Amino acid sequence: MTNPPAAETRWLNDEEQSIWRAYHHAWTLLEDHLDRQLQRDAGMPHIYYGLLVLLSDAPRRRMRMTDLAQNAKITRSRLSHAVSRLEKKGWVRRENSPEDRRGQLAVLTDEGFEVLKESAPGHVETVRAAIFDRLTPEQARSLGEICRVMAEGLQPEGADLPWLR
Amino acid sequence: MTNPPAAETRWLNDEEQSIWRAYHHAWTLLEDHLDRQLQRDAGMPHIYYGLLVLLSDAPRRRMRMTDLAQNAKITRSRLSHAVSRLEKKGWVRRENSPEDRRGQLAVLTDEGFEVLKESAPGHVETVRAAIFDRLTPEQARSLGEICRVMAEGLQPEGADLPWLR
C-alpha cells in the first residue's frame, strides 16, 4: 500500500480511538495473561499450546507442516522455530511424509499429548474467567459475531497471506 | 494456580468454543496484518510503533522506562530489548533521569517523530479498513464496551502484573 497523503487520511475520531485502544488493550492483556498461565503451568507460551491443540485434533495426531502453519496463521519460519523447540521438549517429532517426499509432517508425541491433557483444564479455566465469566451471554455472542466479521475481512478468498505461500 | 481436576473443569460448550476461536482468530490475523503493514511501510513491527506513539504523546516526548513498560503492558526486559533496537535506528535515545539517579528515560528523537508522522496515515487506514469499515456503528460500540469489561477483569487494582514490578 502507498500511504495516502496525510490530508486525505481518514483519521479515527475520539470514539473510534477509544474503541481501538480498548480492543488493543484487552488483547495485549489477555495474550500476556495466557502466556504467563501456560508458561507457569505447562512450560510453554500460548502459541506453542495452540500448535499442540491443532495436532491433537488432527487425524492420527499429525499434520503437514504447511497445513499446520496455515491453520495456526503463522509463517513457515516461525513454525519451524516453534516445532524445533517442541521437539527438544519431546512433545512433537518430525516425520517425512509418506505421500510427498518434499513434505514434512509434525507429529504430536504421547508425551506431548499428556502435557496437553494436563494443562487443558487450567487453560480453559483461564479463558473462561477472562471472557465468559465477565461478559453477559449477549455480549459473548456479539463478540463472536464481530470477530467473525473482522476475520473475514482480514482473510479474503485468494489473499496472498504468508502462511498460504 | 493449581489446575482443577479435569472432572471439575468448566469446559467450554460448543458456542463458547466457537466464540473463543473467532476472537483468537481475529486477533491473530489482525496482529499479523498490522505487523506486515508497519514492517513494510515503516520498517518496524506493531509493538515498536506503539512505543513511539506513547512517547510522542508524553510531555517533552519522553517517559521513564518503568512508566513506558507499564503503559505498553510489556515486561521491562522486553521493553529494554525493543528500546535497544529503536536506539540503533536512531528513533529513540536513553537519558538518565535528572530527578532519580537510578531511573532512565526513553526519549523520542526528531527522526523517530518524523518516522511516526510518515507512517501514521498508513497505520490508521489499516486499522480503519480492518475494524471500522467492516463493523456497523453498533458493533463497533459494542466491541469497545466488551473489551473494556475484559480488560478491567485482567488488570484489577493492585494486581501483581509484570510491568508493575
XYZ file of C-alpha atoms in Angstrom:
330
model
C 0.000 0.000 0.000
C 1.151 3.512 -0.771
C 0.364 5.754 2.156
C -2.358 8.272 1.393
C -1.296 11.895 1.838
C -1.969 12.860 5.457
C -4.623 15.377 4.373
C -6.745 12.580 2.904
C -6.226 10.204 5.800
C -9.441 9.070 7.395
C -8.193 9.622 10.954
C -10.048 7.935 13.790
C -12.408 10.176 15.750
C -12.370 10.165 19.559
C -14.883 7.357 19.883
C -13.130 5.188 17.305
C -9.794 5.798 19.001
C -11.216 4.779 22.321
C -12.684 1.577 20.798
C -9.437 0.719 19.038
C -7.442 1.322 22.237
C -9.821 -0.825 24.288
C -9.569 -3.653 21.757
C -5.786 -3.458 21.617
C -5.527 -3.138 25.378
C -7.739 -6.188 26.054
C -5.882 -8.317 23.546
C -2.450 -7.324 24.914
C -3.557 -8.068 28.470
C -5.171 -11.380 27.538
C -2.221 -12.557 25.460
C 0.125 -11.776 28.328
C -2.206 -13.425 30.827
C -2.499 -16.647 28.788
C 1.236 -16.747 28.148
C 2.026 -16.437 31.821
C -0.541 -19.051 32.880
C 0.694 -21.575 30.320
C 4.351 -20.791 30.925
C 3.852 -21.390 34.638
C 1.581 -24.446 34.416
C 2.808 -26.114 31.236
C 6.225 -24.611 30.478
C 5.229 -23.138 27.119
C 3.795 -19.923 25.671
C 0.280 -19.753 24.244
C 1.430 -20.089 20.647
C 3.064 -23.484 21.353
C -0.029 -24.658 23.170
C -2.108 -23.757 20.109
C 0.113 -25.920 17.910
C -0.295 -28.911 20.229
C -4.084 -28.432 20.189
C -4.146 -28.387 16.379
C -2.073 -31.588 16.219
C -4.207 -33.324 18.836
C -7.338 -32.591 16.764
C -5.792 -33.892 13.523
C -6.243 -37.492 12.288
C -3.528 -39.697 13.801
C -2.297 -36.549 15.635
C -0.172 -35.429 12.709
C -0.256 -32.634 10.131
C 1.856 -31.473 7.214
C 3.979 -28.516 8.291
C 2.395 -26.371 5.558
C -1.107 -27.195 6.828
C -0.089 -26.574 10.411
C 1.325 -23.141 9.509
C -1.839 -22.311 7.619
C -4.114 -23.371 10.464
C -2.062 -21.586 13.099
C -1.808 -18.450 10.896
C 1.936 -18.212 11.394
C 4.741 -18.070 8.868
C 6.685 -21.203 7.965
C 9.858 -19.844 9.555
C 8.134 -19.063 12.841
C 6.508 -22.505 12.821
C 9.797 -24.195 12.096
C 11.365 -22.431 15.084
C 8.458 -23.389 17.357
C 8.478 -27.028 16.241
C 12.229 -27.253 16.934
C 11.594 -26.073 20.483
C 8.725 -28.539 20.902
C 10.929 -31.337 19.528
C 13.572 -30.581 22.162
C 10.911 -30.960 24.822
C 9.902 -34.299 23.312
C 6.327 -33.155 22.628
C 6.456 -33.150 18.838
C 8.559 -35.031 16.300
C 9.016 -34.506 12.580
C 8.483 -37.245 10.037
C 8.882 -37.314 6.301
C 5.546 -37.501 4.555
C 4.994 -40.951 3.006
C 2.999 -39.409 0.105
C 5.198 -36.476 -0.708
C 8.941 -36.712 -0.445
C 9.373 -32.965 -0.081
C 6.693 -32.691 2.583
C 7.324 -32.933 6.297
C 4.852 -33.876 8.988
C 4.694 -32.669 12.572
C 3.528 -35.452 14.900
C 2.268 -34.999 18.463
C 4.103 -37.498 20.700
C 2.406 -39.389 23.537
C 4.327 -37.192 25.938
C 3.051 -34.091 24.140
C -0.491 -35.412 24.342
C -0.102 -35.979 28.098
C 1.189 -32.440 28.626
C -1.769 -31.092 26.703
C -4.220 -33.183 28.713
C -2.720 -31.982 31.987
C -2.622 -28.330 31.032
C -6.003 -28.082 29.282
C -8.121 -27.611 32.444
C -6.024 -24.666 33.664
C -6.022 -23.063 30.231
C -9.780 -23.430 29.746
C -10.410 -22.075 33.236
C -8.257 -19.038 32.402
C -10.131 -18.374 29.161
C -13.469 -18.788 30.922
C -12.532 -16.439 33.755
C -11.204 -13.803 31.337
C -14.101 -13.864 28.875
C -17.213 -15.865 29.742
C -17.327 -15.096 33.451
C -17.025 -11.386 32.644
C -19.417 -10.956 29.707
C -23.167 -11.373 29.573
C -24.332 -14.123 27.166
C -25.429 -11.402 24.699
C -22.027 -9.721 24.884
C -20.267 -13.056 24.315
C -22.422 -13.813 21.272
C -21.881 -10.328 19.953
C -18.085 -10.701 20.422
C -18.142 -13.901 18.340
C -20.147 -12.250 15.575
C -17.938 -9.135 15.495
C -14.758 -11.198 15.375
C -16.085 -13.363 12.553
C -16.821 -10.235 10.513
C -13.327 -8.865 11.189
C -11.569 -12.164 10.418
C -13.453 -12.494 7.140
C -12.192 -9.108 6.036
C -8.623 -9.971 7.008
C -8.501 -13.265 5.169
C -10.449 -12.859 1.948
C -10.572 -15.754 -0.533
C -7.417 -15.912 -2.620
C -5.469 -13.475 -0.439
C -1.689 -13.752 -0.567
C -1.013 -14.384 3.113
C 2.358 -15.574 4.413
C 1.082 -18.932 5.687
C -0.529 -19.714 2.346
C 2.752 -19.436 0.438
C -2.911 -21.599 40.073
C -3.288 -25.271 40.808
C -5.162 -26.912 37.968
C -8.626 -28.109 38.969
C -9.167 -31.844 38.496
C -10.401 -32.408 34.939
C -13.774 -33.649 36.232
C -14.477 -30.248 37.794
C -13.238 -28.255 34.841
C -15.833 -25.897 33.438
C -15.122 -26.851 29.811
C -16.339 -24.513 27.087
C -19.521 -25.601 25.324
C -19.710 -25.559 21.514
C -20.924 -21.981 21.309
C -18.284 -20.720 23.739
C -15.582 -22.577 21.841
C -16.702 -21.037 18.609
C -16.682 -17.537 20.182
C -13.243 -18.077 21.712
C -11.857 -19.364 18.393
C -13.330 -16.425 16.481
C -11.801 -13.955 18.948
C -8.415 -15.636 18.861
C -8.538 -15.984 15.100
C -9.409 -12.314 14.519
C -6.703 -11.124 16.870
C -4.030 -13.378 15.293
C -4.978 -12.205 11.811
C -5.083 -8.541 12.803
C -1.776 -8.651 14.670
C -0.120 -10.275 11.682
C -1.761 -7.803 9.307
C -0.626 -4.748 11.311
C 2.878 -6.157 11.706
C 3.247 -6.704 7.990
C 1.866 -3.273 7.082
C 4.160 -1.474 9.516
C 7.163 -3.635 8.690
C 6.692 -2.845 5.003
C 5.842 0.846 5.330
C 7.848 1.853 8.385
C 10.415 -0.904 8.965
C 9.139 -1.886 12.403
C 6.644 -4.284 13.984
C 3.447 -3.062 15.621
C 4.854 -3.249 19.135
C 7.646 -0.774 18.295
C 5.174 1.548 16.657
C 3.116 1.517 19.862
C 6.147 2.597 21.880
C 6.813 5.528 19.550
C 3.155 6.591 19.836
C 3.327 6.531 23.649
C 6.498 8.636 23.633
C 5.073 11.104 21.126
C 2.051 11.660 23.393
C 4.174 12.205 26.528
C 5.277 15.655 27.730
C 8.547 16.608 26.029
C 8.305 13.271 24.168
C 9.979 11.345 26.951
C 8.966 8.796 29.588
C 10.612 6.847 32.364
C 11.329 3.307 31.212
C 9.185 1.936 34.056
C 6.219 4.105 33.009
C 6.682 3.173 29.366
C 6.670 -0.555 30.223
C 3.550 -0.082 32.327
C 1.726 1.831 29.606
C 2.734 -0.589 26.870
C 1.861 -3.590 29.104
C 5.153 -5.278 28.369
C 7.831 -6.572 30.716
C 10.915 -4.477 31.455
C 13.175 -6.966 29.689
C 11.072 -6.950 26.529
C 10.961 -3.152 26.615
C 14.689 -2.932 27.095
C 15.240 -5.127 24.052
C 12.806 -3.060 21.956
C 14.347 0.258 23.017
C 17.809 -1.022 22.080
C 16.548 -1.808 18.596
C 14.870 1.598 18.326
C 18.084 3.272 19.512
C 20.048 1.583 16.735
C 17.589 3.001 14.222
C 18.087 6.445 15.749
C 14.392 6.812 16.678
C 14.755 6.702 20.461
C 17.588 7.560 22.823
C 18.035 6.848 26.529
C 18.797 9.545 29.064
C 19.423 9.382 32.768
C 16.571 10.859 34.736
C 17.515 14.220 36.271
C 15.297 13.562 39.324
C 16.172 9.970 40.019
C 19.689 8.708 39.520
C 18.570 5.094 39.143
C 15.812 5.944 36.671
C 16.252 6.008 32.932
C 14.197 7.896 30.392
C 13.347 6.887 26.842
C 13.240 9.930 24.547
C 11.688 10.070 21.078
C 14.216 11.659 18.697
C 13.227 14.108 15.944
C 13.959 11.355 13.456
C 11.671 8.989 15.363
C 8.939 11.617 15.372
C 9.291 12.024 11.593
C 9.036 8.278 11.030
C 5.914 8.193 13.156
C 4.381 11.110 11.268
C 5.058 9.453 7.930
C 3.757 6.034 8.921
C 0.682 7.133 10.890
C -1.637 7.587 7.863
C -0.974 4.058 6.566
C -1.400 2.546 10.011
C -4.658 4.372 10.726
C -6.001 3.427 7.310
C -5.176 -0.219 8.037
C -6.956 -0.135 11.414
C -9.968 1.594 9.855
C -10.215 -0.896 6.999
C -9.891 -3.872 9.368
C -12.361 -2.689 12.006
C -14.461 0.390 11.329
C -15.120 -0.220 7.637
C -16.260 -3.765 8.475
C -18.436 -3.238 11.564
C -21.702 -1.369 11.942
C -21.513 1.589 14.378
C -23.427 -0.514 16.954
C -20.992 -3.407 16.577
C -18.024 -1.058 16.966
C -19.504 0.473 20.135
C -20.291 -2.974 21.462
C -16.712 -4.129 20.743
C -15.348 -1.212 22.779
C -17.671 -1.958 25.693
C -16.871 -5.700 25.674
C -13.131 -5.068 25.555
C -13.303 -2.592 28.430
C -15.094 -5.198 30.555
C -12.487 -7.826 29.678
C -9.515 -5.514 30.279
C -10.908 -4.500 33.663
C -11.004 -8.136 34.721
C -7.462 -8.738 33.534
C -5.937 -5.793 35.300
C -7.672 -5.414 38.657
C -6.493 -2.762 41.110
C -3.405 -3.891 42.985
C -2.730 -6.888 40.730
C 0.837 -8.166 40.601
C 1.471 -7.772 36.887
C 4.953 -7.991 35.364
C 5.041 -4.389 34.144
C 4.096 -3.089 37.571
C 7.092 -4.701 39.279
